[in-house]
CSV table of C-alpha atoms in Angstrom, one decimal:
chain,number,residue,atom,x,y,z
A,234,MET,CA,146.3,87.1,99.7
A,235,LYS,CA,147.5,87.5,103.2
A,236,ASN,CA,147.1,90.5,105.3
A,237,ASN,CA,151.0,91.1,105.4
A,238,GLU,CA,151.0,90.9,101.3
A,239,LEU,CA,147.8,93.2,101.1
A,240,ASP,CA,149.5,96.0,103.3
A,241,LYS,CA,152.5,95.7,101.2
A,242,LEU,CA,150.6,96.3,98.2
A,243,LYS,CA,148.7,99.1,99.7
A,244,ASN,CA,152.0,100.7,100.7
A,245,LEU,CA,153.2,100.2,97.3
A,246,TRP,CA,150.3,101.6,95.6
A,247,GLN,CA,150.1,104.7,97.8
A,248,SER,CA,153.5,105.4,97.1
A,249,HIS,CA,152.2,106.8,93.5
A,250,THR,CA,151.5,110.7,94.2
A,251,ASP,CA,150.3,113.0,91.9
A,252,ASN,CA,152.8,115.5,91.4
A,253,SER,CA,151.4,117.7,88.9
A,254,ASP,CA,150.5,121.4,89.9
A,255,ILE,CA,146.6,121.6,90.1
A,256,ASP,CA,145.8,124.8,88.0
A,257,MET,CA,142.9,126.3,90.6
A,258,THR,CA,142.8,129.3,88.1
A,259,HIS,CA,141.7,127.7,85.6
A,260,ILE,CA,139.7,124.9,87.5
A,261,ILE,CA,137.0,127.3,89.0
A,262,PRO,CA,136.2,129.6,86.6
A,263,GLU,CA,135.7,126.6,84.2
A,264,ALA,CA,133.6,124.9,86.9
A,265,ARG,CA,131.7,128.2,87.5
A,266,LYS,CA,130.6,128.9,83.6
A,267,GLN,CA,130.0,125.1,83.2
A,268,LEU,CA,127.4,125.3,86.0
A,269,LYS,CA,126.2,128.9,84.8
A,270,ALA,CA,125.5,126.8,81.3
A,271,GLN,CA,124.1,124.0,82.7
A,272,HIS,CA,121.1,126.0,84.7
A,273,LYS,CA,121.0,128.1,81.7
A,274,ALA,CA,120.1,125.2,79.2
A,275,MET,CA,117.9,123.8,81.9
A,276,LEU,CA,116.3,126.8,82.4
A,277,ILE,CA,115.6,127.4,78.5
A,278,SER,CA,115.0,123.7,77.4
A,279,ASN,CA,111.9,123.4,80.3
A,280,ILE,CA,110.4,127.2,79.0
A,281,PHE,CA,110.9,126.2,75.7
A,282,VAL,CA,109.2,122.9,75.8
A,283,SER,CA,106.4,124.2,78.0
A,284,ILE,CA,105.7,127.2,75.6
A,285,SER,CA,105.8,124.4,72.4
A,286,PHE,CA,103.4,122.5,74.0
A,287,VAL,CA,100.8,125.2,74.4
A,288,ALA,CA,101.5,126.7,71.5
A,289,VAL,CA,101.2,123.2,69.3
A,290,PHE,CA,97.6,122.6,70.9
A,291,ILE,CA,96.7,126.3,70.4
A,292,VAL,CA,97.5,126.3,66.6
A,293,ILE,CA,95.9,122.8,66.0
A,294,LEU,CA,92.8,123.7,67.8
A,295,TRP,CA,92.7,127.1,65.6
A,296,VAL,CA,93.5,125.6,62.4
A,297,GLY,CA,90.9,122.7,62.8
A,298,THR,CA,88.2,125.4,63.9
A,299,SER,CA,88.8,128.3,61.1
A,300,PHE,CA,88.4,125.8,58.0
A,301,PRO,CA,85.0,124.4,58.5
A,302,GLY,CA,83.5,122.6,55.9
A,303,ARG,CA,86.7,120.7,54.4
A,304,SER,CA,87.2,117.1,53.8
A,305,ILE,CA,87.7,114.6,56.2
A,306,TYR,CA,91.3,113.9,54.9
A,307,PHE,CA,91.8,117.7,55.9
A,308,TYR,CA,90.9,116.6,59.7
A,309,ALA,CA,93.0,113.6,59.6
A,310,SER,CA,96.3,115.2,58.5
A,311,LEU,CA,95.8,117.8,61.1
A,312,GLY,CA,95.1,114.9,63.8
A,313,ALA,CA,98.2,112.7,62.4
A,314,MET,CA,100.2,116.5,62.8
A,315,GLY,CA,98.8,116.8,66.3
A,316,LEU,CA,99.9,113.3,66.9
A,317,LEU,CA,103.2,114.0,65.5
A,318,LEU,CA,104.1,117.2,67.3
A,319,VAL,CA,102.8,115.8,71.1
A,320,SER,CA,105.3,112.3,70.1
A,321,LEU,CA,108.2,114.7,69.5
A,322,LEU,CA,107.7,116.9,72.5
A,323,ALA,CA,107.3,114.0,74.5
A,324,GLY,CA,110.7,112.7,73.5
A,325,MET,CA,111.7,116.6,73.9
A,326,TRP,CA,110.4,116.2,77.5
A,327,ALA,CA,112.4,113.0,78.4
A,328,GLY,CA,115.5,114.9,77.1
A,329,VAL,CA,115.4,117.7,79.6
A,330,ARG,CA,114.5,115.1,82.4
A,331,PHE,CA,117.4,113.5,81.8
A,332,ARG,CA,119.8,115.7,80.8
A,333,ASN,CA,121.8,116.5,84.0
A,334,ILE,CA,122.4,113.5,86.1
A,335,ASN,CA,124.0,114.4,89.2
A,336,SER,CA,127.7,113.1,89.3
A,337,ASP,CA,127.4,112.8,93.3
A,338,MET,CA,124.5,110.1,93.2
A,339,GLU,CA,125.3,106.4,94.2
A,340,PRO,CA,127.0,104.8,91.1
A,341,ARG,CA,124.2,102.3,91.2
A,342,ARG,CA,121.7,105.3,90.5
A,343,TYR,CA,123.9,107.1,88.1
A,344,ILE,CA,124.1,104.2,85.8
A,345,ASP,CA,120.5,103.2,86.0
A,346,SER,CA,119.8,106.7,85.1
A,347,SER,CA,122.4,106.9,82.4
A,348,ILE,CA,121.0,103.5,80.8
A,349,LYS,CA,117.5,104.8,81.0
A,350,LYS,CA,119.0,107.8,79.0
A,351,LEU,CA,120.5,106.1,76.8
A,352,LYS,CA,117.7,103.8,76.2
A,353,ILE,CA,115.3,106.6,75.4
A,354,ARG,CA,117.9,107.7,72.9
A,355,HIS,CA,118.0,104.3,71.4
A,356,PHE,CA,114.1,104.1,70.9
A,357,MET,CA,113.9,107.5,69.5
A,358,LEU,CA,116.5,106.6,66.9
A,359,LYS,CA,115.6,103.1,66.1
A,360,TYR,CA,111.5,103.5,66.4
A,361,ALA,CA,110.7,107.1,66.9
A,362,THR,CA,112.3,108.6,64.0
A,363,PRO,CA,110.8,106.0,61.2
A,364,GLY,CA,107.4,106.3,63.0
A,365,PHE,CA,108.3,110.1,62.3
A,366,LEU,CA,109.0,110.0,59.0
A,367,ILE,CA,105.8,107.7,58.5
A,368,LEU,CA,103.4,109.9,60.4
A,369,LEU,CA,104.8,113.0,58.6
A,370,LEU,CA,104.4,111.4,55.0
A,371,LEU,CA,100.9,110.2,56.4
A,372,VAL,CA,100.2,113.9,57.1
A,373,PHE,CA,101.0,115.1,53.5
A,374,MET,CA,99.2,112.2,51.9
A,375,PHE,CA,95.6,113.4,54.2
A,376,TYR,CA,96.7,116.8,53.1
A,377,TYR,CA,97.0,116.3,49.4
A,378,ALA,CA,93.7,114.3,49.1
A,379,ASP,CA,92.1,117.5,50.5
A,380,LEU,CA,93.8,119.9,48.9
A,381,PHE,CA,94.1,118.2,45.5
A,382,GLU,CA,90.3,117.1,45.4
A,383,GLY,CA,89.0,117.6,41.8
A,384,GLU,CA,92.6,117.9,40.6
A,385,SER,CA,93.9,116.0,37.2
A,386,GLN,CA,95.1,111.9,38.1
A,387,GLN,CA,98.3,113.0,36.4
A,388,PHE,CA,98.9,115.7,39.0
A,389,LYS,CA,97.7,113.6,41.8
A,390,ILE,CA,100.3,111.0,40.7
A,391,LEU,CA,103.2,113.5,40.4
A,392,ALA,CA,102.4,115.4,43.4
A,393,TYR,CA,102.1,111.9,45.7
A,394,GLY,CA,105.4,110.5,43.5
A,395,ILE,CA,107.9,113.4,44.4
A,396,THR,CA,107.2,113.6,48.1
A,397,VAL,CA,107.5,109.9,48.5
A,398,LEU,CA,110.6,110.1,46.7
A,399,TYR,CA,111.6,112.9,48.9
A,400,PHE,CA,111.0,111.0,51.9
A,401,LEU,CA,113.0,108.0,50.2
A,402,ILE,CA,115.8,109.8,49.8
A,403,ILE,CA,115.6,111.6,53.4
A,404,THR,CA,115.6,107.9,54.8
A,405,VAL,CA,118.3,106.6,52.6
A,406,LEU,CA,120.7,109.5,53.8
A,407,MET,CA,119.9,109.2,57.4
A,408,ARG,CA,120.1,105.4,57.5
A,409,LYS,CA,124.1,105.6,58.0
A,410,LYS,CA,124.1,107.8,60.4
A,411,ARG,CA,121.3,106.5,62.2
A,412,SER,CA,122.9,102.9,62.4
A,413,ARG,CA,126.2,104.7,63.6
A,414,GLN,CA,124.6,106.0,66.4
A,415,LEU,CA,122.8,103.2,67.4
A,416,LYS,CA,126.0,100.8,67.4
A,417,GLU,CA,127.4,103.7,69.8
A,418,ILE,CA,124.6,103.3,72.1
A,419,VAL,CA,124.5,99.8,72.2
A,420,ARG,CA,128.1,99.6,73.0
A,421,LEU,CA,127.8,102.0,75.7
A,422,LEU,CA,124.7,100.3,77.0
A,423,GLN,CA,126.6,97.1,77.0
A,424,TYR,CA,129.3,98.5,79.2
A,425,LEU,CA,127.0,100.2,81.6
A,426,ASN,CA,125.2,96.8,82.0
A,427,LEU,CA,128.5,95.3,83.0
A,428,TRP,CA,128.6,97.8,85.5
A,429,LYS,CA,125.3,97.5,87.0
A,430,ASP,CA,125.5,93.6,87.0
A,431,ASN,CA,128.7,94.2,89.0
A,432,LEU,CA,127.0,96.4,91.5
A,433,LYS,CA,123.8,94.1,91.8
A,434,ASP,CA,123.7,92.9,95.0
A,435,GLU,CA,124.2,88.7,95.4
A,436,GLN,CA,124.4,88.9,99.4
A,437,GLY,CA,121.1,90.1,100.9
A,438,ASP,CA,121.8,88.4,103.9
A,439,PRO,CA,122.8,90.2,107.0
A,440,ALA,CA,124.4,87.7,108.4
A,441,ASN,CA,126.6,87.4,105.6
A,442,GLU,CA,127.5,90.8,105.8
A,443,ASP,CA,129.0,90.2,109.3
A,444,THR,CA,130.8,87.0,108.1
A,445,MET,CA,132.5,89.2,105.2
A,446,SER,CA,133.5,92.1,106.9
A,447,SER,CA,135.2,90.5,109.6
A,448,MET,CA,136.8,87.8,107.0
A,449,ALA,CA,140.5,88.2,107.1
A,450,LEU,CA,142.0,89.7,103.8
B,151,MET,CA,138.3,133.9,98.6
B,152,ASP,CA,135.1,132.9,99.8
B,153,ASN,CA,134.0,129.7,101.8
B,154,LYS,CA,133.5,127.5,98.8
B,155,GLU,CA,136.5,128.1,97.3
B,156,GLN,CA,138.3,127.7,100.6
B,157,LEU,CA,136.6,124.2,101.2
B,158,PHE,CA,137.3,123.0,97.6
B,159,LYS,CA,140.8,123.6,97.6
B,160,THR,CA,140.8,121.5,101.3
B,161,LEU,CA,139.4,118.9,99.7
B,162,ILE,CA,141.2,118.7,96.7
B,163,SER,CA,144.8,119.1,98.5
B,164,SER,CA,143.5,115.9,101.0
B,165,SER,CA,142.3,113.9,98.1
B,166,LYS,CA,144.4,114.7,95.2
B,167,ASN,CA,146.7,111.9,95.1
B,168,SER,CA,143.6,109.3,95.7
B,169,ILE,CA,141.5,110.8,93.1
B,170,TYR,CA,144.7,110.6,90.8
B,171,ARG,CA,145.3,106.8,91.5
B,172,VAL,CA,141.8,105.8,91.0
B,173,CYS,CA,141.9,107.8,87.3
B,174,PHE,CA,145.0,106.0,87.0
B,175,SER,CA,143.9,102.6,87.6
B,176,PHE,CA,141.0,103.1,85.1
B,177,LEU,CA,142.6,104.7,82.2
B,178,ASP,CA,145.9,103.7,80.4
B,179,HIS,CA,146.9,106.8,78.8
B,180,THR,CA,148.5,109.9,80.9
B,181,GLU,CA,146.7,112.3,78.8
B,182,ASP,CA,143.5,110.7,79.5
B,183,VAL,CA,144.3,110.6,83.0
B,184,ASN,CA,144.8,114.1,83.3
B,185,ASP,CA,141.6,115.0,81.5
B,186,LEU,CA,139.5,112.6,83.9
B,187,GLN,CA,141.2,114.5,86.7
B,188,GLN,CA,140.2,117.6,85.8
B,189,GLU,CA,136.8,116.6,85.1
B,190,ILE,CA,136.6,115.1,88.7
B,191,TYR,CA,137.6,118.4,90.3
B,192,ILE,CA,135.1,120.5,88.0
B,193,GLU,CA,132.3,117.7,89.1
B,194,LEU,CA,133.3,118.3,92.8
B,195,TRP,CA,133.0,122.2,92.2
B,196,LYS,CA,129.5,121.8,90.6
B,197,SER,CA,128.3,119.2,93.0
B,198,LEU,CA,129.6,121.0,96.4
B,199,ASP,CA,126.3,122.6,97.1
B,200,ARG,CA,124.4,119.6,96.8
B,201,PHE,CA,126.7,118.0,100.0
B,202,LYS,CA,124.0,117.8,102.6
B,203,GLY,CA,126.7,116.1,105.3
B,204,LYS,CA,124.5,112.5,105.0
B,205,SER,CA,127.6,110.6,104.0
B,206,ALA,CA,131.2,111.5,104.7
B,207,TRP,CA,133.5,114.0,102.5
B,208,ASN,CA,135.2,110.8,101.4
B,209,THR,CA,132.2,108.9,100.3
B,210,PHE,CA,131.0,112.0,98.4
B,211,ILE,CA,134.7,112.4,96.6
B,212,TYR,CA,134.9,108.9,95.6
B,213,ARG,CA,131.1,108.6,94.3
B,214,ILE,CA,132.1,112.0,92.0
B,215,ALA,CA,135.2,110.1,90.9
B,216,ILE,CA,133.7,106.8,90.0
B,217,ASN,CA,130.9,108.4,88.2
B,218,THR,CA,132.4,110.9,86.3
B,219,ALA,CA,135.1,108.2,85.4
B,220,ILE,CA,132.8,105.9,84.1
B,221,ARG,CA,130.8,108.9,81.9
B,222,PHE,CA,134.7,109.7,80.9
B,223,LYS,CA,135.3,105.9,79.7
B,224,THR,CA,132.2,106.1,77.7
B,225,LYS,CA,133.1,109.1,75.8
B,226,LEU,CA,136.5,107.3,74.9
B,227,SER,CA,135.4,106.3,71.1
B,228,ASN,CA,136.2,102.9,70.1
B,229,TYR,CA,137.0,101.5,73.5
B,230,ASN,CA,136.5,97.8,74.0
B,231,VAL,CA,133.9,97.7,76.4
B,232,LEU,CA,134.4,94.1,77.5
B,233,LYS,CA,137.9,93.8,78.3
B,234,PRO,CA,141.0,95.6,78.2
B,235,GLU,CA,143.2,94.7,75.6
B,236,LEU,CA,146.6,93.6,76.3
B,237,SER,CA,148.1,95.8,73.3
B,238,ASP,CA,146.6,98.7,75.0
B,239,LEU,CA,149.4,98.3,77.8
B,240,THR,CA,152.1,98.2,75.8
B,241,ASP,CA,151.2,101.2,73.8
B,242,ALA,CA,154.1,103.8,73.2
B,243,SER,CA,151.9,106.5,74.8
B,244,MET,CA,151.4,104.7,77.9
B,245,VAL,CA,153.0,106.0,81.4
B,246,THR,CA,156.8,105.5,81.7
B,247,TYR,CA,158.0,104.3,84.9
B,248,PRO,CA,161.5,104.6,86.7
B,249,THR,CA,163.3,101.2,86.7
B,250,ASP,CA,164.5,100.8,90.5
B,251,GLU,CA,163.1,97.8,92.5
B,252,HIS,CA,160.1,99.9,94.1
B,253,GLU,CA,159.2,101.2,90.8
B,254,GLU,CA,159.3,97.7,89.1
B,255,GLN,CA,157.0,96.2,91.6
B,256,LEU,CA,154.7,99.3,91.5
B,257,LYS,CA,154.9,98.9,87.7
B,258,SER,CA,153.8,95.6,88.0
B,259,LEU,CA,150.9,95.9,90.5
B,260,GLN,CA,149.7,98.7,87.9
B,261,LYS,CA,150.2,96.6,85.0
B,262,ALA,CA,147.8,93.7,86.9
B,263,ILE,CA,145.3,96.3,88.0
B,264,LYS,CA,144.7,97.5,84.4
B,265,MET,CA,144.6,93.8,83.1
B,266,LEU,CA,141.2,93.8,85.1
B,267,PRO,CA,137.8,95.0,83.5
B,268,ASP,CA,136.8,98.4,84.8
B,269,ARG,CA,134.5,97.6,87.7
B,270,GLU,CA,136.7,95.5,89.3
B,271,ARG,CA,139.8,98.3,88.9
B,272,ILE,CA,137.3,100.6,90.8
B,273,LEU,CA,137.2,98.0,93.6
B,274,ILE,CA,140.7,97.0,93.8
B,275,SER,CA,142.1,100.7,93.8
B,276,LEU,CA,139.2,101.5,96.7
B,277,LEU,CA,140.6,98.5,98.8
B,278,LEU,CA,144.3,99.9,98.0
B,279,GLU,CA,143.6,103.2,99.0
B,280,ASP,CA,143.1,101.6,102.4
B,281,LEU,CA,139.2,102.0,102.6
B,282,SER,CA,137.2,99.5,104.8
B,283,TYR,CA,134.7,97.2,103.2
B,284,LYS,CA,132.0,99.3,105.1
B,285,GLU,CA,133.5,102.5,103.4
B,286,ILE,CA,133.4,100.9,99.7
B,287,ALA,CA,130.3,99.6,100.3
B,288,SER,CA,128.7,103.2,101.4
B,289,ILE,CA,130.3,104.7,98.2
B,290,LEU,CA,128.7,101.9,96.4
B,291,ASN,CA,125.8,101.6,97.9
B,292,ILE,CA,125.7,97.7,98.0
B,293,SER,CA,126.0,95.1,101.0
B,294,VAL,CA,129.2,94.9,102.9
B,295,GLY,CA,128.7,91.2,102.2
B,296,HIS,CA,128.8,92.0,98.4
B,297,VAL,CA,131.8,93.9,98.6
B,298,GLY,CA,133.5,91.2,100.6
B,299,VAL,CA,132.5,88.7,98.0
B,300,ARG,CA,133.8,90.9,95.2
B,301,ILE,CA,137.2,91.8,96.6
B,302,ALA,CA,138.0,88.3,97.5
B,303,ARG,CA,137.6,87.4,93.8
B,304,VAL,CA,139.4,90.2,92.6
B,305,LYS,CA,142.3,89.6,94.7
B,306,GLU,CA,142.7,86.3,93.9
B,307,LYS,CA,142.9,87.6,90.3
B,308,LEU,CA,145.1,90.3,90.9
B,309,LYS,CA,147.2,87.8,92.5
B,310,LYS,CA,147.4,85.2,89.6
B,311,LEU,CA,148.4,88.3,87.5
B,312,MET,CA,151.0,89.5,89.3
B,313,ASN,CA,152.5,86.2,89.9
B,314,HIS,CA,152.1,85.8,85.9
B,315,GLU,CA,153.7,89.3,85.5
B,316,GLU,CA,156.8,88.0,87.7
């Protein structure tokens, strides 16, 4: 493409103008509202997650020390519950960290941050959610082992059976929605990775930069 | 009217056509273009306080426009991420064009741009906005050499597409 051809295209392109009237009376209040909501959400999330972290440890410690002489299963269920809540809160932290990605950052960094955010969501959905359910089931199992000590075999089978069935139903109900969400995340990751690849520097050599910038259009 | 509001209005009035064209090159449907434009203005307002003068206003605004456009596209459901569909271009809800010769050429250029992948659409629209390689490199934070290589490829593609159109 020659210089004059490109100039012609530039003129042609720039002849397409926006004739719409921008309604500033709507845009500025809307932007102010969004900004305020964003700050509020960020503040609340941070406070909520911090308080939750502290509360979780206090409660676990309190329960652990308030019931002395219980079986090993009781403490195992408590440990599993602690692990469960800590992982849940860690996931929430990650979500809070990536909630606001500033749109004025360099597109490459913006894309990287968006990819990280999506990868966390992908991990949470694909591995953390089933892991969470398994761990929760384990908490119940350990707790039942302690609680139903001395009960009849029949009662135990019934209690365990109903709990496992409940978890199975939850898993089946969640599966469709989860797989749809995962598919959507994969689609977005694919799109953002294409952008990322495109913005990856192929020319690291400064000598090339001079050549390229002076290259005739 | 406070200083921020004044600055915002000045920035919008000086860049609204460029923002519009970038949105237009990136999306296929008029109603989406208007929505994206509005989102970019809102993002610009929200980001104004973060402008520290380390880059030019131009760079700042284009970065916001590109990032918002990328995010906007990811929100469009069932969008084919790998390549634009030709069928999209003949959709009834697409922008309509007047029919004189100038408009025909413009239509042909826009149609060719819309046949490129998103990344290349942005690149070529920045070039057609008369930005230098250096400015484009600064907006995207990539080397000037890389911009040169990419643009050379996109221009060739665009030329072929336009010739094909004719």
